[in-house]
Amino acid sequence: MDKILNGSTLYDVLSAIVPGYLFLLWCRIVFLPKEFSVTGLDELSLGIIIFVASYLVGLLLKFFLERLFSSVLRNQFSLMQKACKKSEIDEEEKKRILAVTDECLFKRNYYIHYYIAVNYNANSSIGTIEMQIAFIRSMMAVILLYIIAVPKIASYIDLNCNYSLGLFICLLLVEILITLLIFSLQVKVHKLVWEDSFYAEENKKNNKRVYYEKEFIAGGIVRITIVL
């Protein structure tokens, strides 16, 4: 239970609260005058309101961005194939997987391997990396907003023209780098899926404890039967 709660807390902080707060800060800088301040609330109450608002806004960002970029930054056919080629699994198994050229069938096969990898490998880091991807995806949108609002931000914090240009370049560079990073992490997830599912099967062959049966059916797809 403690492990679950700790993982949930990490996920909330990275992928919801931080981007949500930065988005609210962006709204404060862009839409409200510099002299604006909240009166009538003590610091504790204001802190709680900001915390809750940041969390809710962060969840909304995550929800919309996941659907907006799901076909671009997640589960791309080409990335799955690339990860399979790079994976450290048996060459015969690799050839069998890559022999499926139909995208729908290939993805269905991948999802089955994902299920095996996540459920039968307690030490897998797939979940952790997916948390990182969710966080970076939210930050991509927030940083883009900051790039667009550089003149307003520079005016708000009294930056001169040279520093404003430097801020713009730095933010743009960070945006490019994290975009590349998210593709790299996604390939790593796919690679772990192929490897973890393969070695779960190897453990089964060696009579180690597993809970599924796998059989091949038409089109190179596998069918999973849970063993109770």
CSV table of C-alpha atoms in Angstrom, one decimal:
chain,number,residue,atom,x,y,z
A,1,MET,CA,0.0,0.0,0.0
A,2,ASP,CA,2.8,2.4,0.9
A,3,LYS,CA,4.4,1.7,-2.5
A,4,ILE,CA,1.2,2.5,-4.3
A,5,LEU,CA,0.7,5.7,-2.4
A,6,ASN,CA,4.3,6.8,-2.9
A,7,GLY,CA,4.0,6.2,-6.7
A,8,SER,CA,0.7,8.0,-6.8
A,9,THR,CA,2.2,11.0,-5.0
A,10,LEU,CA,5.2,11.1,-7.4
A,11,TYR,CA,2.8,10.9,-10.3
A,12,ASP,CA,0.6,13.8,-9.0
A,13,VAL,CA,3.5,16.1,-8.3
A,14,LEU,CA,5.3,15.6,-11.6
A,15,SER,CA,2.4,15.2,-14.1
A,16,ALA,CA,-0.3,17.3,-12.6
A,17,ILE,CA,0.7,19.8,-9.9
A,18,VAL,CA,3.8,21.2,-11.4
A,19,PRO,CA,2.5,21.8,-14.9
A,20,GLY,CA,-0.8,23.0,-13.4
A,21,TYR,CA,0.9,25.6,-11.2
A,22,LEU,CA,3.1,26.8,-14.1
A,23,PHE,CA,0.0,27.2,-16.3
A,24,LEU,CA,-1.7,29.3,-13.6
A,25,LEU,CA,1.4,31.4,-13.2
A,26,TRP,CA,1.4,32.0,-17.0
A,27,CYS,CA,-2.2,33.1,-16.8
A,28,ARG,CA,-1.3,35.4,-13.9
A,29,ILE,CA,1.5,37.0,-15.9
A,30,VAL,CA,-0.4,37.3,-19.2
A,31,PHE,CA,-3.9,38.3,-18.1
A,32,LEU,CA,-3.6,40.1,-14.8
A,33,PRO,CA,-1.8,43.4,-14.1
A,34,LYS,CA,1.5,43.3,-12.3
A,35,GLU,CA,0.0,45.1,-9.3
A,36,PHE,CA,-2.7,42.5,-8.8
A,37,SER,CA,-2.8,40.8,-5.4
A,38,VAL,CA,-5.3,38.7,-3.5
A,39,THR,CA,-6.5,40.2,-0.2
A,40,GLY,CA,-8.7,38.9,2.5
A,41,LEU,CA,-7.1,35.4,2.7
A,42,ASP,CA,-4.4,34.1,5.0
A,43,GLU,CA,-1.3,32.5,3.5
A,44,LEU,CA,-2.5,28.9,4.4
A,45,SER,CA,-5.9,29.3,2.8
A,46,LEU,CA,-4.3,30.8,-0.3
A,47,GLY,CA,-1.7,28.1,-0.5
A,48,ILE,CA,-4.4,25.4,-0.3
A,49,ILE,CA,-6.4,27.1,-3.0
A,50,ILE,CA,-3.4,27.3,-5.3
A,51,PHE,CA,-2.4,23.7,-4.6
A,52,VAL,CA,-5.9,22.3,-5.4
A,53,ALA,CA,-6.3,24.6,-8.5
A,54,SER,CA,-2.8,23.5,-9.8
A,55,TYR,CA,-3.7,19.8,-9.3
A,56,LEU,CA,-7.1,20.1,-11.1
A,57,VAL,CA,-5.6,22.2,-14.0
A,58,GLY,CA,-2.8,19.8,-14.3
A,59,LEU,CA,-5.2,16.9,-14.6
A,60,LEU,CA,-7.1,18.7,-17.3
A,61,LEU,CA,-3.9,19.4,-19.2
A,62,LYS,CA,-2.9,15.8,-19.0
A,63,PHE,CA,-6.4,14.7,-20.2
A,64,PHE,CA,-6.5,17.0,-23.2
A,65,LEU,CA,-2.8,16.5,-24.2
A,66,GLU,CA,-3.0,12.8,-24.0
A,67,ARG,CA,-5.8,12.7,-26.4
A,68,LEU,CA,-4.4,15.4,-28.6
A,69,PHE,CA,-1.0,13.8,-29.0
A,70,SER,CA,-1.9,10.1,-28.5
A,71,SER,CA,-1.5,9.3,-32.2
A,72,VAL,CA,1.8,11.3,-32.5
A,73,LEU,CA,3.7,10.7,-29.2
A,74,ARG,CA,2.3,7.3,-28.2
A,75,ASN,CA,2.2,3.8,-29.7
A,76,GLN,CA,3.4,4.7,-33.2
A,77,PHE,CA,3.7,1.7,-35.4
A,78,SER,CA,7.2,2.7,-36.6
A,79,LEU,CA,8.5,3.2,-33.0
A,80,MET,CA,7.2,-0.2,-32.0
A,81,GLN,CA,9.1,-1.8,-34.8
A,82,LYS,CA,12.2,0.2,-34.1
A,83,ALA,CA,12.1,-0.8,-30.5
A,84,CYS,CA,11.6,-4.5,-31.4
A,85,LYS,CA,14.7,-4.4,-33.6
A,86,LYS,CA,16.7,-2.9,-30.8
A,87,SER,CA,15.4,-5.2,-28.1
A,88,GLU,CA,17.6,-7.9,-26.6
A,89,ILE,CA,15.4,-10.9,-27.3
A,90,ASP,CA,15.8,-14.1,-29.2
A,91,GLU,CA,16.3,-13.4,-32.9
A,92,GLU,CA,13.7,-16.0,-33.9
A,93,GLU,CA,11.1,-14.3,-31.7
A,94,LYS,CA,12.1,-10.9,-33.1
A,95,LYS,CA,11.7,-12.1,-36.7
A,96,ARG,CA,8.3,-13.6,-35.9
A,97,ILE,CA,7.1,-10.3,-34.4
A,98,LEU,CA,8.4,-8.2,-37.2
A,99,ALA,CA,7.0,-10.5,-39.8
A,100,VAL,CA,3.5,-9.0,-39.0
A,101,THR,CA,3.3,-6.1,-41.4
A,102,ASP,CA,-0.4,-5.2,-40.8
A,103,GLU,CA,-0.4,-2.2,-38.4
A,104,CYS,CA,-3.6,-3.2,-36.6
A,105,LEU,CA,-2.4,-6.8,-36.1
A,106,PHE,CA,1.0,-5.6,-35.0
A,107,LYS,CA,-0.4,-3.2,-32.4
A,108,ARG,CA,-2.8,-5.9,-31.1
A,109,ASN,CA,0.2,-8.2,-30.7
A,110,TYR,CA,2.1,-5.4,-28.9
A,111,TYR,CA,-0.8,-4.8,-26.4
A,112,ILE,CA,-0.8,-8.5,-25.5
A,113,HIS,CA,3.0,-8.3,-24.8
A,114,TYR,CA,2.4,-5.1,-22.9
A,115,TYR,CA,-0.1,-6.9,-20.7
A,116,ILE,CA,2.3,-9.7,-20.0
A,117,ALA,CA,5.2,-7.3,-19.3
A,118,VAL,CA,3.3,-5.1,-16.9
A,119,ASN,CA,1.5,-7.9,-15.0
A,120,TYR,CA,4.3,-10.5,-14.7
A,121,ASN,CA,7.4,-8.5,-14.2
A,122,ALA,CA,7.3,-6.7,-10.8
A,123,ASN,CA,10.7,-5.1,-11.3
A,124,SER,CA,9.8,-3.5,-14.7
A,125,SER,CA,10.4,0.2,-15.0
A,126,ILE,CA,7.7,0.7,-17.6
A,127,GLY,CA,5.3,2.4,-15.2
A,128,THR,CA,8.0,4.9,-14.0
A,129,ILE,CA,8.9,5.8,-17.6
A,130,GLU,CA,5.3,6.3,-18.5
A,131,MET,CA,5.0,8.7,-15.6
A,132,GLN,CA,7.9,10.7,-17.0
A,133,ILE,CA,6.3,10.8,-20.4
A,134,ALA,CA,3.1,12.1,-19.0
A,135,PHE,CA,5.0,14.8,-17.1
A,136,ILE,CA,7.0,15.8,-20.2
A,137,ARG,CA,4.0,15.9,-22.4
A,138,SER,CA,2.3,18.4,-20.1
A,139,MET,CA,5.4,20.5,-19.8
A,140,MET,CA,5.7,20.7,-23.6
A,141,ALA,CA,2.4,22.6,-23.7
A,142,VAL,CA,3.3,24.8,-20.8
A,143,ILE,CA,6.7,25.7,-22.2
A,144,LEU,CA,5.2,26.5,-25.6
A,145,LEU,CA,2.8,29.0,-23.8
A,146,TYR,CA,5.8,30.6,-22.1
A,147,ILE,CA,7.6,30.9,-25.5
A,148,ILE,CA,4.6,32.6,-27.0
A,149,ALA,CA,4.4,35.0,-24.0
A,150,VAL,CA,8.1,35.9,-23.8
A,151,PRO,CA,7.5,39.7,-24.5
A,152,LYS,CA,4.8,39.8,-21.7
A,153,ILE,CA,7.0,37.8,-19.3
A,154,ALA,CA,10.0,40.1,-20.0
A,155,SER,CA,7.9,43.1,-19.3
A,156,TYR,CA,6.5,41.5,-16.1
A,157,ILE,CA,10.0,40.8,-14.7
A,158,ASP,CA,11.7,43.9,-16.2
A,159,LEU,CA,14.0,42.1,-18.6
A,160,ASN,CA,15.8,44.1,-21.3
A,161,CYS,CA,15.7,43.2,-25.0
A,162,ASN,CA,18.9,41.0,-24.9
A,163,TYR,CA,17.8,39.0,-21.9
A,164,SER,CA,14.4,38.6,-23.5
A,165,LEU,CA,16.0,37.1,-26.6
A,166,GLY,CA,18.1,34.8,-24.4
A,167,LEU,CA,15.0,33.7,-22.5
A,168,PHE,CA,13.2,32.9,-25.8
A,169,ILE,CA,16.2,30.9,-27.1
A,170,CYS,CA,16.5,28.9,-23.9
A,171,LEU,CA,12.9,28.0,-23.8
A,172,LEU,CA,12.8,27.1,-27.4
A,173,LEU,CA,15.9,24.9,-26.9
A,174,VAL,CA,14.3,23.2,-23.9
A,175,GLU,CA,11.1,22.6,-26.0
A,176,ILE,CA,13.1,20.9,-28.8
A,177,LEU,CA,15.1,18.8,-26.4
A,178,ILE,CA,12.2,17.5,-24.4
A,179,THR,CA,10.3,16.7,-27.6
A,180,LEU,CA,13.2,14.5,-28.7
A,181,LEU,CA,13.4,13.1,-25.1
A,182,ILE,CA,9.7,12.0,-25.2
A,183,PHE,CA,10.3,10.0,-28.4
A,184,SER,CA,13.4,8.4,-26.9
A,185,LEU,CA,11.5,7.4,-23.7
A,186,GLN,CA,8.6,6.0,-25.7
A,187,VAL,CA,11.0,3.8,-27.7
A,188,LYS,CA,12.5,2.7,-24.4
A,189,VAL,CA,9.0,1.7,-23.1
A,190,HIS,CA,8.4,-0.3,-26.3
A,191,LYS,CA,11.8,-2.0,-25.9
A,192,LEU,CA,11.0,-2.9,-22.3
A,193,VAL,CA,7.6,-4.3,-23.3
A,194,TRP,CA,9.2,-6.7,-25.9
A,195,GLU,CA,12.0,-7.7,-23.5
A,196,ASP,CA,10.0,-8.1,-20.3
A,197,SER,CA,7.3,-10.2,-22.0
A,198,PHE,CA,9.9,-12.3,-23.7
A,199,TYR,CA,11.8,-13.1,-20.5
A,200,ALA,CA,8.5,-13.7,-18.7
A,201,GLU,CA,7.9,-16.5,-21.2
A,202,GLU,CA,11.5,-17.7,-20.7
A,203,ASN,CA,10.8,-17.9,-16.9
A,204,LYS,CA,7.7,-20.0,-17.7
A,205,LYS,CA,9.8,-22.4,-19.7
A,206,ASN,CA,12.2,-22.7,-16.7
A,207,ASN,CA,9.2,-23.6,-14.5
A,208,LYS,CA,9.2,-20.3,-12.6
A,209,ARG,CA,5.9,-19.0,-11.3
A,210,VAL,CA,3.7,-17.4,-14.0
A,211,TYR,CA,0.0,-17.0,-14.5
A,212,TYR,CA,-0.8,-17.2,-18.2
A,213,GLU,CA,-0.7,-19.5,-21.2
A,214,LYS,CA,0.1,-18.2,-24.7
A,215,GLU,CA,-0.8,-19.7,-28.0
A,216,PHE,CA,-0.4,-18.5,-31.6
A,217,ILE,CA,-3.5,-17.9,-33.8
A,218,ALA,CA,-4.0,-16.6,-37.3
A,219,GLY,CA,-2.0,-13.6,-38.5
A,220,GLY,CA,0.9,-13.9,-36.1
A,221,ILE,CA,-1.3,-12.8,-33.2
A,222,VAL,CA,-1.1,-14.6,-29.8
A,223,ARG,CA,-4.0,-15.4,-27.5
A,224,ILE,CA,-3.5,-15.2,-23.7
A,225,THR,CA,-5.3,-17.6,-21.3
A,226,ILE,CA,-5.0,-16.7,-17.6
A,227,VAL,CA,-4.1,-19.7,-15.4
A,228,LEU,CA,-5.8,-19.4,-12.0
